[in-house]
Amino acid sequence: MTKGVFEGQVGSPRPTISYGQGIYLFDADGRRYIDACSGAISANLGHGLEEIARAGYEQAIRVAFTYRSQFRNAPAEDLAQTLISLAPKGFGRVLFVNSGSEATEAALRMALQYWQARGLGSKSRFLSRKVSYHGMTFGALGVSGHFYRRYGYQDILWSSPQVEASYCYRCPFGQAPEHCHLECAQDLERAILAEGPENIAAFVAEPIVGAAGAALVPKPQYFSRIREICDRYDVLLIIDEVLTGLGRTGNWYAISDFSVSPDLLLVGKGLGAGYSPMGAVLISEKIAENLETSSNGSRIFGHTYGGNPQSAAIAMAVLQFIVTHGLIAQIRRLGSLFGSLLRDMAERHPIIGDVRGIGLLWGIELVADRDTRTPFDGSLRMADRLTDTAFATGLLVYPSRGQLSHLFGDAVLLAPPFIATEQNLYEIVNQLDFSFSQLERDMEAGSRRIF
């Protein structure tokens, strides 16, 4: 066994990265890869931007770190105000953390403290959806409905998602899109009544389901119904925008497309855009005021590096770059083209069952039979095989597994950097088209090898 970095997963040895430039990455052997998934949907501005690196350097030589209980710092203050100004109405405070999982954990604790401060400590349970992902720490995984990631831990996780997903391709209520009456949204009311409204602290949801569902986009009125139900039963609404937030869908926050303001809003990934670990919880004014004035003396938990000046300066530079280069409008424009190209490609490959998405976030679901929507046998690991086939051609896509169970359900996510051009999108789709053809040839030849 080779000593060194513990990779955390079993597979073929991976190449060593050398450098990145734009939407491309280059390994130590000089081979080029198209980063069509922004790493883990994180490197939203691509690679090698000098102005972002310079912002980190300039802050680092002044002061890179201060501890939040000892000093305030201007970069974090400026960043908080900017995040609030871009968000739906009603937010007043921001808590900085280092990752999306930490943002989920912080939001869950805030919700509990909010109800305790109001003298309603029985409201201590959380509801979430069956196809969802909110982080890998135990609290965040507890409210995640990602069958693949929950497997092996389900007996010790303290929560279990109960609400049906907004999964139009495989509607849990057997409805065709044209006959939808938002049964999936109404299912939240069923779950609240089953548990008792007096016991429910919050409902946690992604506006667009990412890693667990490969870009599940709900109906336009879905979150309006969700907000109505939460208000009716006095349940907080926590919206997880760790993957979608800060531009990915063609709006600063994906929830804004639904004209809904949540009580807590989570961001991560794209906040640091791969240049620094960074996450945040945007806190509504009603919750912030409650927590700041409650008499129990408790404080929201934090982590050592939360809101450090260097990461905050980098995140601020990321937001400024998006504004300066007009990337939000560009994402909306390119998203329509990207979806059209992917759907045209899908017609050539019978193992593609569904193409769905918005902005620069698109999912492709793989099926053994397109007509019946039958999934592949889990032992074939089709999402992994496609990912590895694409990797061999120099294309990076993000695998999504377990939409139906810990074994069944295969898809991939496409989420290129915001700086991608039309030509880049054509290049991505052409190379993906080739990868699908290669995978289909392997299947026709009877290949069952695991890459």
XYZ file of C-alpha atoms in Angstrom, residues 147-320:
174
model
C -29.983 6.931 -0.981
C -26.454 6.320 -2.255
C -24.771 8.487 0.391
C -27.064 7.449 3.268
C -26.426 3.754 2.688
C -24.525 2.177 5.564
C -25.388 4.998 7.979
C -29.188 4.955 7.905
C -29.509 3.143 11.229
C -27.669 5.866 13.128
C -28.838 8.976 11.295
C -31.226 10.947 13.482
C -33.591 11.978 10.715
C -35.216 10.339 7.724
C -36.596 12.288 4.740
C -40.339 11.789 4.397
C -41.598 14.160 1.689
C -41.835 13.018 -1.913
C -39.475 14.628 -4.391
C -40.446 16.930 -7.234
C -39.267 14.380 -9.785
C -41.326 14.931 -12.929
C -39.597 12.234 -15.002
C -40.514 9.647 -12.364
C -43.473 11.310 -10.677
C -44.042 9.535 -7.329
C -47.774 10.123 -7.808
C -47.918 8.682 -11.322
C -48.938 11.978 -12.913
C -48.009 13.174 -16.375
C -46.631 16.741 -16.384
C -49.775 18.098 -18.039
C -51.933 16.594 -15.275
C -49.769 17.748 -12.377
C -51.583 19.372 -9.453
C -48.440 19.827 -7.352
C -49.091 16.661 -5.412
C -45.408 16.589 -4.483
C -45.714 20.000 -2.822
C -48.939 19.028 -1.095
C -47.147 15.983 0.306
C -45.390 18.338 2.720
C -48.728 19.020 4.419
C -49.330 15.281 4.778
C -45.933 14.836 6.442
C -46.454 17.794 8.781
C -49.830 16.484 9.919
C -48.447 12.973 10.355
C -45.673 14.224 12.655
C -47.724 16.973 14.275
C -47.088 20.657 13.463
C -46.118 21.233 17.090
C -43.093 18.967 16.506
C -41.761 20.330 13.196
C -39.008 22.955 13.250
C -38.362 23.359 9.531
C -38.612 21.979 6.027
C -35.286 21.742 4.146
C -35.151 21.738 0.343
C -32.949 22.515 -2.646
C -34.628 24.747 -5.250
C -33.101 22.550 -7.970
C -32.016 19.115 -6.736
C -28.365 18.686 -7.694
C -26.146 15.765 -6.735
C -28.950 13.434 -5.624
C -31.333 14.012 -8.515
C -29.240 15.436 -11.364
C -30.977 18.793 -11.880
C -34.582 18.145 -10.864
C -36.452 21.351 -11.684
C -39.878 21.742 -10.015
C -42.989 23.314 -11.509
C -43.095 27.144 -11.341
C -45.702 27.213 -8.533
C -44.088 24.471 -6.457
C -42.315 26.665 -3.905
C -45.220 29.073 -3.592
C -47.293 26.120 -2.393
C -44.463 25.007 -0.103
C -44.215 28.500 1.415
C -47.981 28.599 1.984
C -47.931 25.249 3.783
C -44.970 26.242 5.963
C -46.695 29.481 6.945
C -49.976 27.698 7.677
C -48.367 25.318 10.155
C -45.703 27.673 11.536
C -42.780 25.747 10.056
C -39.540 27.427 8.960
C -38.392 27.096 5.355
C -34.683 26.390 4.852
C -33.543 26.634 1.220
C -30.247 24.972 0.337
C -28.533 26.872 -2.475
C -25.068 25.482 -1.818
C -24.950 24.143 -5.375
C -27.337 26.508 -7.183
C -26.622 29.825 -5.492
C -24.767 32.830 -6.889
C -25.480 32.429 -10.556
C -25.554 28.774 -11.547
C -29.183 28.813 -12.754
C -29.125 32.268 -14.349
C -30.166 34.175 -11.245
C -28.196 35.124 -8.155
C -30.329 32.727 -6.146
C -32.414 30.019 -7.809
C -35.249 30.486 -5.318
C -35.780 33.986 -6.702
C -37.199 32.400 -9.861
C -40.046 31.108 -7.688
C -40.748 34.501 -6.050
C -40.355 33.019 -2.570
C -38.368 34.247 0.424
C -37.174 31.485 2.776
C -36.324 31.913 6.448
C -32.769 30.608 6.080
C -30.796 30.459 2.837
C -27.626 28.402 2.439
C -24.791 29.109 0.006
C -21.392 27.495 -0.523
C -19.461 25.998 -3.445
C -19.682 28.956 -5.869
C -19.184 31.507 -3.090
C -15.469 30.801 -3.126
C -15.641 29.441 -6.702
C -12.885 26.953 -5.916
C -10.406 29.646 -4.894
C -11.119 29.308 -1.164
C -13.398 27.147 1.014
C -16.386 29.322 1.889
C -20.020 28.929 2.883
C -22.706 31.042 4.476
C -26.166 31.081 6.009
C -28.347 34.070 5.165
C -30.659 34.684 8.110
C -34.041 36.352 7.833
C -34.616 39.431 9.950
C -37.249 37.727 12.112
C -34.898 34.881 13.022
C -31.850 37.111 13.466
C -33.724 39.437 15.812
C -35.052 36.495 17.803
C -31.626 34.896 18.208
C -29.887 38.169 19.060
C -32.426 39.189 21.701
C -33.291 35.827 23.254
C -32.401 35.626 26.936
C -31.098 32.071 27.087
C -27.551 33.218 26.373
C -26.901 30.558 23.735
C -24.848 31.385 20.680
C -24.892 29.878 17.226
C -21.998 27.514 16.763
C -19.158 28.330 14.394
C -15.842 27.035 13.172
C -12.343 28.392 13.569
C -11.930 29.687 10.024
C -15.485 30.927 9.537
C -15.545 34.401 7.956
C -11.767 34.763 7.827
C -10.647 37.917 5.981
C -8.768 36.165 3.199
C -11.641 33.874 2.179
C -14.098 36.767 2.431
C -11.926 38.942 0.171
C -11.718 36.138 -2.372
C -15.494 35.591 -2.280
C -16.072 39.317 -2.766
C -13.758 39.259 -5.789
C -15.756 36.331 -7.185
C -19.020 38.274 -6.940
C -17.417 41.371 -8.452
